[in-house]
Amino acid sequence: METQARFNWRDNFRLGLLAAVVALSLCAIGVVGTFAQRDIIGGVVSLGHVFLFGAALGGGYLAAHRDADGGTGRALLGGAFIGFLSSLPLVVLALVAEPFHLRQFLPNVSPELLEMLTLGQGQMPGLLILVAVVTVLGLVGVGMARLPSHVRRPLLTGLGVVFLIGLLSETIALAWGSHGLGLRIRRFMFASKGLSIPGVLVVFAAATGLNVWWNTQGSRVRQRVAALPPRRQQVLRWGGIALGILILLILPFLLRRYLSEVIVNVGLYILMGLGLNIVVGFAGLLDLGYVAFFAIGAYTMALLTPSEYGVANLSFWTALPFCVLAAVLAGIFLGVPVLRMRGDYLAIVTLGFGEIVRILVLSDFLAPLIGGAQGILKIPNASIGGLEIVHPEHLYYLVLAGCLLAFFVSWRLRDARLGRQWMAMREDEDVAEAMGINLVRTKLLAFAIGAAFSGMSGAIFAAKLSSVFPHSFSLMVSINVLCLIIVGGIGSLPGVVVGALALVGLPELLREFAEYRLLMYGALLILMMLARPEGFWPSEVRKRELHTESAPTGGGSPIGSA
């Protein structure tokens, strides 16, 4: 009993076993081997190493958090035990892979993976080093958890920034400069793959330094800003907005063509995300058929312009309002029969609506009108004067204008009477109705306005590709938009942008790992639900709902303070 009080073997064994299963599974399904191609620190640490060793690090971190009241010695012993236990299946895999010809059954257990497991040092010496490294990482995880928060946060911030910049190093180096000072800085900061050692030191020092400065001086800065006269505060606020818009306007000149194309794709999802955020985040109506409005906007643009199946000769700008109107009418058409539905039932009905639209545009019945599985080709590009908006650098401004318009409308609606009605309805429909809120009108407006943004995105999408095909409007589009809202923060406008960058922009930059995209989505959603359920950039209302113990008393209801 005394030993049990000093060291909880059962919990540590479970965490060690979990870390072992995670590490072994990532090796077996090919994640470690495939992601080893992407270096974080050139020639030293790859993304595969992060996945391989991250399980032991995370296990030690969790063990220290679970035993927060225990002694440091006991926590370190637990971390070492977890790390050692998680290394044993990797050792067994490396020892039996060749004698038992495991590659016949597990094709991803390749010689490259075995070389990685042995750290390039030969079998026995390499495996001994592997066990030592993984055991030490378990201790490091405990140490990180036991550090004071004012030390741990800057360290984690620095490591996170190094990881992100190292992960995107090839893209950043491509967009950097290839002449003069830009070339010299690139050679100093980056290796042939990943960050260089001096680059790691510079990035880590800058990130941790800024974090420490903000943690110590941030409150003073906020107090000084709050002490300014209202007029100066307003000037400062609008100056920040103007600076942000200026950066957005010059962004294509900094990013060049490839990254501009990525930002255009992200912008289309931001536009859809802002619309779905009204339906799900503000009004609390779970819509899984949101892609239907995206498809309606795209096909309306194709039919109203002189395309292969066009019935009119309108220009992009003339057809755009009709695309938005068609999506709005479809949103109202969907909203009418589901006015009394809630929760899972609403999700199932909207899912069916999205599938109905996809099957209709794919069917032979409507093929003479909209092309069926062959789609519609030769859709004209948008143009301003005599300039056709074809290149990503030009399309960027079109998408940016749509996103800014949607952001402004969402921001104004959130703080208006209608936005408060949506939030009241989200909290409790019966209470909202008892307070005099017209649920029919409120729900229909949520569906209609959310559908309008999706229809606008679909119209721009059709003009961008000059073609539309039914397979571009699958259920996964709705799932992706819903996921980016959850990851960014339900009900948060900046959260939509953050979620789109994380779930759309990052996979676009890592296309060689596209086969693991859904795996990454699932893992990220699980981590978000466990570690930060409110999202990366949550709204104030959502934070109060999920952290009621830290909310100030007497602050009023979410409806009154939204």
Coordinates of C-alpha atoms in Angstrom, one line a residue:
M1 CA 0.0 0.0 0.0
E2 CA 2.9 2.4 0.8
T3 CA 4.4 1.7 -2.7
Q4 CA 1.1 2.3 -4.3
A5 CA 0.8 5.6 -2.5
R6 CA 4.3 6.6 -3.8
F7 CA 4.0 5.4 -7.4
N8 CA 0.8 4.7 -9.3
W9 CA 1.9 1.8 -11.4
R10 CA -1.5 1.2 -12.9
D11 CA -2.1 4.7 -14.4
N12 CA 1.5 5.0 -15.6
F13 CA 1.3 1.5 -17.2
R14 CA -1.9 2.6 -19.0
L15 CA -0.3 5.8 -20.3
G16 CA 2.8 4.0 -21.3
L17 CA 0.8 1.3 -23.1
L18 CA -1.3 4.1 -24.9
A19 CA 1.9 5.9 -26.0
A20 CA 3.3 2.5 -27.3
V21 CA 0.1 1.8 -29.3
V22 CA 0.1 5.3 -30.8
A23 CA 3.8 5.1 -31.8
L24 CA 3.5 1.6 -33.2
S25 CA 0.3 2.4 -35.1
L26 CA 1.9 5.5 -36.7
C27 CA 4.8 3.3 -37.8
A28 CA 2.6 0.6 -39.2
I29 CA 0.2 2.8 -41.2
G30 CA 3.1 4.7 -42.8
V31 CA 2.8 8.1 -41.1
V32 CA 6.3 8.0 -39.6
G33 CA 8.0 6.8 -42.8
T34 CA 6.1 9.2 -45.1
F35 CA 6.4 12.3 -42.9
A36 CA 10.2 11.6 -42.5
Q37 CA 10.5 13.3 -45.9
R38 CA 9.7 16.7 -44.4
D39 CA 12.5 18.0 -42.3
I40 CA 11.8 20.4 -39.4
I41 CA 15.5 21.0 -38.6
G42 CA 17.6 20.2 -41.7
G43 CA 19.3 16.8 -41.3
V44 CA 18.4 16.5 -37.6
V45 CA 14.7 16.3 -36.9
S46 CA 12.0 15.5 -39.4
L47 CA 8.2 15.5 -39.0
G48 CA 8.4 11.7 -38.8
H49 CA 10.6 12.0 -35.7
V50 CA 8.0 14.3 -34.2
F51 CA 5.3 11.6 -34.7
L52 CA 7.6 8.8 -33.5
F53 CA 8.8 10.5 -30.3
G54 CA 5.8 12.7 -29.6
A55 CA 3.8 9.9 -28.0
A56 CA 6.3 9.4 -25.1
L57 CA 6.6 13.2 -24.7
G58 CA 2.8 13.5 -24.5
G59 CA 2.5 10.5 -22.1
G60 CA 5.0 12.1 -19.7
Y61 CA 3.2 15.4 -19.9
L62 CA -0.2 13.8 -19.2
A63 CA 1.2 11.7 -16.3
A64 CA 2.6 14.9 -14.6
H65 CA -0.8 16.7 -15.0
R66 CA -2.7 13.7 -13.5
D67 CA -0.4 13.6 -10.5
A68 CA -0.1 17.3 -10.1
D69 CA -0.1 17.0 -6.3
G70 CA 2.6 14.3 -6.2
G71 CA 6.3 14.7 -5.6
T72 CA 8.7 15.6 -8.4
G73 CA 10.7 12.4 -7.9
R74 CA 7.6 10.3 -8.3
A75 CA 6.6 12.2 -11.4
L76 CA 10.0 11.8 -13.0
L77 CA 10.0 8.1 -12.3
G78 CA 6.5 7.9 -13.9
G79 CA 7.7 9.8 -17.0
A80 CA 10.8 7.5 -17.4
F81 CA 8.6 4.4 -16.9
I82 CA 6.1 5.6 -19.6
G83 CA 8.9 6.5 -22.0
F84 CA 10.7 3.2 -21.5
L85 CA 7.4 1.2 -21.9
S86 CA 6.5 3.1 -25.1
S87 CA 9.9 2.3 -26.7
L88 CA 9.6 -1.5 -26.3
P89 CA 7.2 -2.2 -29.2
L90 CA 9.4 -0.1 -31.4
V91 CA 12.4 -2.2 -30.5
V92 CA 10.4 -5.4 -31.1
L93 CA 9.2 -4.1 -34.5
A94 CA 12.8 -3.4 -35.5
L95 CA 14.0 -6.8 -34.4
V96 CA 11.4 -9.0 -36.0
A97 CA 10.7 -7.0 -39.2
E98 CA 13.3 -8.7 -41.4
P99 CA 13.4 -12.2 -39.9
F100 CA 9.6 -12.5 -40.1
H101 CA 9.3 -10.6 -43.4
L102 CA 6.7 -8.2 -41.9
R103 CA 6.7 -6.1 -45.1
Q104 CA 4.6 -8.8 -46.8
F105 CA 1.8 -7.9 -44.4
L106 CA 2.7 -4.4 -43.4
P107 CA 4.1 -2.7 -46.5
N108 CA 4.9 0.5 -44.6
V109 CA 7.5 -1.3 -42.5
S110 CA 10.2 -0.4 -45.0
P111 CA 14.0 -0.4 -44.7
E112 CA 13.8 3.4 -44.4
L113 CA 11.6 3.1 -41.4
L114 CA 13.9 0.5 -39.8
E115 CA 16.9 2.9 -40.5
M116 CA 14.9 5.6 -38.7
L117 CA 14.1 3.4 -35.7
T118 CA 17.8 2.5 -35.3
L119 CA 18.8 6.2 -35.8
G120 CA 21.3 5.1 -38.5
Q121 CA 23.6 3.6 -35.9
G122 CA 23.2 -0.2 -36.7
Q123 CA 20.6 -2.4 -35.1
M124 CA 21.7 -3.1 -31.5
P125 CA 23.5 0.2 -30.8
G126 CA 20.7 2.1 -32.5
L127 CA 17.9 0.4 -30.6
L128 CA 19.7 1.0 -27.3
I129 CA 20.0 4.7 -28.2
L130 CA 16.3 4.6 -29.2
V131 CA 15.3 3.3 -25.8
A132 CA 17.4 5.9 -24.0
V133 CA 16.1 8.8 -26.2
V134 CA 12.4 7.8 -25.7
T135 CA 12.9 7.3 -21.9
V136 CA 14.5 10.8 -21.7
L137 CA 11.6 12.3 -23.7
G138 CA 9.2 10.9 -21.1
L139 CA 11.2 12.7 -18.4
V140 CA 11.2 15.9 -20.6
G141 CA 7.4 15.7 -20.8
V142 CA 7.2 15.6 -17.0
G143 CA 9.6 18.4 -16.7
M144 CA 7.6 20.6 -19.1
A145 CA 4.4 20.0 -17.2
R146 CA 6.1 20.8 -13.8
L147 CA 7.6 24.1 -15.0
P148 CA 6.0 27.3 -13.8
S149 CA 3.5 28.6 -16.3
H150 CA 5.5 31.8 -16.9
V151 CA 8.4 29.6 -18.0
R152 CA 6.4 26.8 -19.7
R153 CA 4.3 29.1 -22.0
P154 CA 7.3 30.9 -23.6
L155 CA 9.1 27.5 -24.2
L156 CA 6.0 25.9 -25.7
T157 CA 5.5 29.0 -27.9
G158 CA 9.0 29.0 -29.1
L159 CA 8.9 25.3 -29.9
G160 CA 5.6 25.7 -31.6
V161 CA 6.8 28.5 -33.8
V162 CA 10.0 26.6 -34.7
F163 CA 7.9 23.6 -35.6
L164 CA 5.5 25.6 -37.8
I165 CA 8.2 27.5 -39.6
G166 CA 10.3 24.4 -40.1
L167 CA 7.3 22.5 -41.4
L168 CA 6.6 25.3 -44.0
S169 CA 10.3 26.0 -44.6
E170 CA 10.3 25.0 -48.3
T171 CA 7.3 27.2 -49.0
I172 CA 8.7 30.2 -47.0
A173 CA 12.1 29.8 -48.7
L174 CA 10.3 29.7 -52.1
A175 CA 8.5 33.0 -51.4
W176 CA 11.5 34.7 -49.7
G177 CA 13.9 36.3 -52.1
S178 CA 16.4 34.8 -54.4
H179 CA 18.7 37.7 -54.9
G180 CA 20.9 40.0 -52.8
L181 CA 20.0 40.3 -49.1
G182 CA 17.0 38.0 -49.4
L183 CA 19.2 35.2 -50.6
R184 CA 21.7 35.7 -47.9
I185 CA 19.0 35.6 -45.2
R186 CA 17.4 32.5 -46.7
R187 CA 20.8 30.7 -46.7
F188 CA 21.3 31.7 -43.1
M189 CA 17.8 30.7 -41.9
F190 CA 17.2 27.6 -43.9
A191 CA 19.0 24.4 -44.8
S192 CA 18.3 22.5 -48.0
K193 CA 15.3 21.1 -46.1
G194 CA 14.0 22.6 -43.0
L195 CA 15.4 25.2 -40.7
S196 CA 19.2 25.5 -40.2
I197 CA 20.6 25.4 -36.7
P198 CA 21.2 29.2 -36.6
G199 CA 17.7 29.6 -38.0
V200 CA 16.3 27.5 -35.2
L201 CA 18.1 29.6 -32.6
V202 CA 16.9 32.9 -34.1
V203 CA 13.3 31.8 -34.4
F204 CA 13.2 30.2 -31.0
A205 CA 14.8 33.3 -29.3
A206 CA 12.4 35.7 -31.1
A207 CA 9.3 33.7 -30.3
T208 CA 10.1 33.1 -26.6
G209 CA 11.3 36.7 -26.2
L210 CA 8.1 38.2 -27.7
N211 CA 6.0 35.9 -25.5
V212 CA 7.9 36.8 -22.3
W213 CA 7.7 40.5 -23.2
W214 CA 3.9 40.3 -23.8
N215 CA 3.3 38.3 -20.6
T216 CA 5.2 40.9 -18.5
Q217 CA 4.2 44.1 -20.4
G218 CA 0.9 43.2 -22.0
S219 CA -1.2 44.2 -19.1
R220 CA 0.5 47.6 -19.0
V221 CA 0.0 48.1 -22.7
R222 CA -3.7 47.3 -22.3
Q223 CA -4.0 49.6 -19.3
R224 CA -2.4 52.5 -21.2
V225 CA -4.7 52.0 -24.2
A226 CA -7.7 51.9 -21.9
A227 CA -6.6 55.1 -20.2
L228 CA -6.5 57.0 -23.5
P229 CA -9.3 59.4 -24.4
P230 CA -12.1 57.7 -26.4
R231 CA -11.2 59.7 -29.5
R232 CA -7.6 58.5 -29.4
Q233 CA -8.8 54.9 -28.8
Q234 CA -11.0 55.1 -31.8
V235 CA -8.1 56.5 -33.9
L236 CA -5.9 53.7 -32.7
R237 CA -8.5 51.1 -33.5
W238 CA -9.1 52.3 -37.0
G239 CA -5.4 52.7 -37.5
G240 CA -4.9 49.0 -36.7
I241 CA -7.8 48.1 -39.1
A242 CA -6.2 50.2 -41.8
L243 CA -2.8 48.6 -41.3
G244 CA -4.4 45.1 -41.5
I245 CA -6.2 46.0 -44.7
L246 CA -2.9 47.4 -46.2
I247 CA -1.1 44.2 -45.4
L248 CA -3.9 42.2 -47.0
L249 CA -3.7 44.4 -50.1
I250 CA 0.0 43.9 -50.7
L251 CA 0.0 40.2 -49.7
P252 CA 0.0 38.8 -53.3
F253 CA 3.2 40.7 -54.1
L254 CA 4.8 39.0 -51.1
L255 CA 3.5 35.5 -51.5
R256 CA 3.8 35.1 -55.3
R257 CA 1.7 32.8 -57.5
Y258 CA 1.7 29.5 -55.8
L259 CA 1.0 30.8 -52.3
S260 CA -1.6 33.2 -53.7
E261 CA -3.4 30.2 -55.2
V262 CA -3.4 28.6 -51.7
I263 CA -4.7 31.8 -50.1
V264 CA -7.5 31.9 -52.7
N265 CA -8.6 28.4 -51.8
V266 CA -8.5 29.3 -48.1
G267 CA -10.5 32.5 -48.8
L268 CA -13.3 30.5 -50.5
Y269 CA -13.6 28.3 -47.4
I270 CA -13.5 31.4 -45.1
L271 CA -16.4 32.8 -47.1
M272 CA -18.4 29.6 -46.6
G273 CA -17.2 29.3 -43.0
L274 CA -18.6 32.8 -42.2
G275 CA -22.0 31.8 -43.6
L276 CA -22.1 28.5 -41.7
N277 CA -20.9 30.2 -38.6
I278 CA -24.1 32.3 -38.7
V279 CA -26.2 29.1 -38.9
V280 CA -24.3 26.9 -36.5
G281 CA -22.3 29.4 -34.3
F282 CA -24.9 32.2 -33.9
A283 CA -28.2 30.4 -34.3
G284 CA -27.2 26.9 -33.1
L285 CA -28.7 25.1 -36.1
L286 CA -26.6 22.1 -37.1
D287 CA -26.5 22.2 -40.9
L288 CA -24.7 19.3 -42.7
G289 CA -26.0 20.1 -46.1
Y290 CA -24.3 23.4 -46.5
V291 CA -22.5 22.4 -49.6
A292 CA -25.9 22.5 -51.5
F293 CA -25.9 26.3 -51.4
F294 CA -22.3 26.3 -52.7
A295 CA -23.3 24.1 -55.6
I296 CA -26.4 26.2 -56.3
G297 CA -24.3 29.4 -56.5
A298 CA -21.8 27.7 -58.8
Y299 CA -24.4 26.2 -61.2
T300 CA -26.4 29.4 -61.3
M301 CA -23.2 31.3 -62.4
A302 CA -22.6 28.6 -65.0
L303 CA -26.2 28.9 -66.4
L304 CA -26.4 32.7 -66.4
T305 CA -23.1 33.3 -68.2
P306 CA -22.3 32.3 -71.8
S307 CA -20.9 28.9 -70.9
E308 CA -21.4 25.5 -72.5
Y309 CA -25.0 25.2 -71.2
G310 CA -25.6 28.9 -70.5
V311 CA -29.1 30.2 -71.0
A312 CA -28.1 33.9 -70.7
N313 CA -25.2 36.0 -71.7
L314 CA -24.7 37.9 -68.4
S315 CA -21.3 39.0 -67.2
F316 CA -19.9 37.7 -63.9
W317 CA -20.8 40.9 -62.0
T318 CA -24.4 40.9 -63.4
A319 CA -24.9 37.2 -62.6
L320 CA -23.4 37.4 -59.1
P321 CA -26.5 38.9 -57.4
F322 CA -28.7 36.2 -59.0
C323 CA -26.4 33.5 -57.7
V324 CA -26.7 34.9 -54.2
L325 CA -30.4 35.2 -54.6
A326 CA -30.8 31.6 -55.8
A327 CA -28.8 30.4 -52.7
V328 CA -31.0 32.6 -50.4
L329 CA -34.2 31.1 -51.9
A330 CA -32.7 27.6 -51.5
G331 CA -31.9 28.5 -47.8
I332 CA -35.5 29.6 -47.2
F333 CA -36.8 26.5 -49.0
L334 CA -34.7 24.3 -46.7
G335 CA -35.6 26.3 -43.6
V336 CA -39.4 26.0 -44.0
P337 CA -39.8 22.3 -43.5
V338 CA -37.3 22.1 -40.6
L339 CA -38.6 24.9 -38.5
R340 CA -39.6 22.6 -35.6
M341 CA -36.6 20.3 -35.8
R342 CA -33.6 20.4 -33.5
G343 CA -30.3 18.7 -32.9
D344 CA -29.7 15.4 -34.6
Y345 CA -33.0 15.4 -36.6
L346 CA -32.1 18.8 -38.1
A347 CA -28.6 17.5 -39.0
I348 CA -30.1 14.4 -40.7
V349 CA -32.6 16.5 -42.8
T350 CA -30.0 19.0 -43.9
L351 CA -27.6 16.2 -44.8
G352 CA -30.3 14.7 -47.0
F353 CA -30.9 18.1 -48.6
G354 CA -27.3 18.4 -49.6
E355 CA -27.2 14.8 -51.0
I356 CA -30.4 15.5 -53.0
V357 CA -28.8 18.5 -54.6
R358 CA -25.6 16.6 -55.4
I359 CA -27.6 13.6 -56.9
L360 CA -29.8 15.9 -59.0
V361 CA -26.9 17.7 -60.6
L362 CA -25.3 14.3 -61.2
S363 CA -28.4 12.6 -62.6
D364 CA -29.2 12.0 -66.3
F365 CA -32.6 13.6 -65.8
L366 CA -31.1 17.1 -65.6
A367 CA -28.1 16.3 -67.9
P368 CA -29.6 18.1 -70.9
L369 CA -29.8 21.2 -68.8
I370 CA -26.7 21.2 -66.6
G371 CA -24.4 18.6 -68.1
G372 CA -24.8 15.7 -65.6
A373 CA -21.6 14.0 -64.7
Q374 CA -19.8 15.9 -67.5
G375 CA -20.3 19.2 -65.8
I376 CA -20.4 22.6 -67.4
L377 CA -17.3 24.0 -69.2
K378 CA -16.3 27.3 -70.7
I379 CA -17.6 29.5 -67.9
P380 CA -16.2 33.0 -68.5
N381 CA -13.8 34.5 -66.0
A382 CA -14.7 37.6 -64.0
S383 CA -13.3 40.7 -65.5
I384 CA -13.0 44.4 -64.7
G385 CA -12.9 46.6 -67.7
G386 CA -10.7 44.8 -70.2
L387 CA -8.8 42.8 -67.5
E388 CA -9.8 39.2 -67.0
I389 CA -9.4 38.0 -63.4
V390 CA -7.6 34.7 -64.2
H391 CA -4.3 34.6 -62.3
P392 CA -4.3 33.8 -58.5
E393 CA -2.9 37.3 -57.8
H394 CA -6.0 38.8 -59.3
L395 CA -8.5 36.3 -58.0
Y396 CA -7.1 37.0 -54.5
Y397 CA -8.6 40.5 -54.5
L398 CA -12.0 39.2 -55.7
V399 CA -12.1 36.6 -52.9
L400 CA -10.7 39.2 -50.4
A401 CA -13.6 41.5 -51.3
G402 CA -16.1 38.8 -50.7
C403 CA -14.6 37.8 -47.4
L404 CA -14.4 41.4 -46.1
L405 CA -18.0 41.9 -47.1
A406 CA -19.1 38.7 -45.3
F407 CA -17.0 39.5 -42.3
F408 CA -18.5 43.0 -42.0
V409 CA -22.1 41.8 -42.4
S410 CA -21.5 39.0 -39.8
W411 CA -19.9 41.4 -37.4
R412 CA -22.7 43.9 -37.6
L413 CA -25.4 41.2 -37.3
R414 CA -23.7 39.6 -34.3
D415 CA -24.1 42.8 -32.3
A416 CA -27.5 43.7 -33.7
R417 CA -30.9 42.8 -32.4
L418 CA -31.1 39.9 -34.9
G419 CA -27.7 38.5 -33.6
R420 CA -29.0 38.6 -30.0
Q421 CA -32.1 36.8 -31.1
W422 CA -30.0 34.1 -32.8
M423 CA -28.0 33.6 -29.6
A424 CA -31.1 33.5 -27.4
M425 CA -32.5 30.8 -29.8
R426 CA -29.3 28.9 -29.6
E427 CA -29.4 28.8 -25.8
D428 CA -33.0 27.7 -25.5
E429 CA -35.7 27.9 -28.2
D430 CA -38.6 27.6 -25.8
V431 CA -37.3 30.4 -23.6
A432 CA -36.5 32.6 -26.6
E433 CA -40.1 32.1 -27.9
A434 CA -41.5 32.9 -24.5
M435 CA -39.5 36.2 -24.6
G436 CA -41.3 37.2 -27.8
I437 CA -38.8 36.1 -30.4
N438 CA -40.3 35.0 -33.7
L439 CA -38.6 31.7 -34.2
V440 CA -39.9 31.2 -37.8
R441 CA -38.5 34.5 -39.0
T442 CA -35.3 34.2 -37.0
K443 CA -34.5 30.7 -38.3
L444 CA -35.3 31.5 -41.9
L445 CA -33.1 34.6 -41.7
A446 CA -30.2 32.5 -40.4
F447 CA -30.6 29.9 -43.2
A448 CA -31.0 32.6 -45.9
I449 CA -28.0 34.8 -44.8
G450 CA -25.8 31.8 -44.3
A451 CA -26.8 30.4 -47.7
A452 CA -26.0 33.8 -49.3
F453 CA -22.3 33.6 -48.4
S454 CA -22.1 30.1 -49.6
G455 CA -23.7 31.0 -52.9
M456 CA -21.3 33.8 -53.4
S457 CA -18.4 31.5 -52.7
G458 CA -19.8 29.0 -55.3
A459 CA -20.1 31.7 -57.9
I460 CA -16.5 32.8 -57.5
F461 CA -15.4 29.2 -57.5
A462 CA -17.1 28.6 -60.9
A463 CA -15.6 31.7 -62.4
K464 CA -12.2 30.7 -61.0
L465 CA -12.1 27.2 -62.5
S466 CA -14.2 28.1 -65.6
S467 CA -16.0 24.8 -65.1
V468 CA -18.2 23.1 -62.5
F469 CA -18.5 19.3 -61.9
P470 CA -20.9 17.5 -59.5
H471 CA -17.9 15.8 -57.7
S472 CA -16.7 19.1 -56.5
F473 CA -19.8 19.3 -54.2
S474 CA -19.5 16.2 -52.0
L475 CA -20.5 15.9 -48.4
M476 CA -16.8 16.4 -47.4
V477 CA -17.1 20.1 -48.3
S478 CA -19.8 20.5 -45.6
I479 CA -17.7 18.5 -43.2
N480 CA -14.6 20.5 -43.8
V481 CA -16.4 23.8 -43.3
L482 CA -18.0 22.6 -40.1
C483 CA -14.6 21.3 -38.9
L484 CA -12.9 24.6 -39.5
I485 CA -15.6 26.4 -37.4
I486 CA -15.1 23.9 -34.5
V487 CA -11.3 24.1 -34.6
G488 CA -11.3 27.9 -34.9
G489 CA -14.0 28.5 -32.4
I490 CA -17.8 28.2 -32.8
G491 CA -19.4 31.6 -33.0
S492 CA -16.0 33.4 -33.5
L493 CA -15.4 35.4 -36.6
P494 CA -11.6 35.4 -36.3
G495 CA -11.8 31.7 -35.4
V496 CA -13.2 31.0 -38.9
V497 CA -10.0 32.5 -40.4
V498 CA -7.8 30.5 -38.1
G499 CA -9.7 27.3 -38.7
A500 CA -9.5 27.7 -42.5
L501 CA -5.8 28.4 -42.3
A502 CA -5.2 25.3 -40.2
L503 CA -7.5 22.8 -42.0
V504 CA -7.4 24.1 -45.6
G505 CA -4.2 26.2 -46.0
L506 CA -1.8 23.8 -44.2
P507 CA -2.9 20.6 -46.1
E508 CA -2.6 22.6 -49.4
L509 CA 1.0 23.4 -48.5
L510 CA 1.7 19.7 -47.5
R511 CA 0.1 18.0 -50.5
E512 CA 2.6 15.1 -50.5
F513 CA 0.8 13.9 -47.4
A514 CA -2.7 14.3 -48.8
E515 CA -3.6 10.6 -48.2
Y516 CA -3.4 11.3 -44.4
R517 CA -5.5 14.5 -44.5
L518 CA -8.6 12.8 -42.9
L519 CA -6.4 11.2 -40.3
M520 CA -5.0 14.6 -39.4
Y521 CA -8.5 16.1 -39.3
G522 CA -9.7 13.4 -36.9
A523 CA -6.6 13.7 -34.6
L524 CA -6.8 17.5 -34.6
L525 CA -10.5 17.4 -33.7
I526 CA -9.9 14.9 -30.8
L527 CA -7.0 17.0 -29.5
M528 CA -9.1 20.2 -29.7
M529 CA -12.1 18.6 -27.9
L530 CA -9.8 17.4 -25.1
A531 CA -7.4 20.2 -24.7
R532 CA -9.2 23.3 -26.0
P533 CA -12.9 22.6 -26.7
E534 CA -13.6 26.3 -27.2
G535 CA -11.3 26.5 -30.3
F536 CA -8.1 28.3 -31.2
W537 CA -9.8 31.7 -31.1
P538 CA -13.1 31.4 -29.3
S539 CA -15.7 34.0 -28.8
E540 CA -16.2 35.5 -25.4
V541 CA -19.6 33.9 -25.0
R542 CA -18.2 30.5 -25.8
K543 CA -15.4 30.9 -23.3
R544 CA -17.8 31.8 -20.6
E545 CA -20.0 28.7 -21.4
L546 CA -17.1 26.3 -21.2
H547 CA -15.2 27.9 -18.3
T548 CA -18.0 28.9 -16.0
E549 CA -15.7 28.5 -13.0
S550 CA -13.5 31.4 -14.2
A551 CA -16.4 33.7 -15.4
P552 CA -17.0 36.8 -13.3
T553 CA -20.1 36.7 -11.1
G554 CA -22.9 39.1 -11.9
G555 CA -21.8 39.3 -15.6
G556 CA -25.3 38.8 -17.0
S557 CA -26.5 36.2 -19.4
P558 CA -24.7 35.5 -22.7
I559 CA -27.6 37.1 -24.5
G560 CA -27.3 40.4 -22.9
S561 CA -23.5 40.5 -23.1
A562 CA -23.0 39.1 -26.6

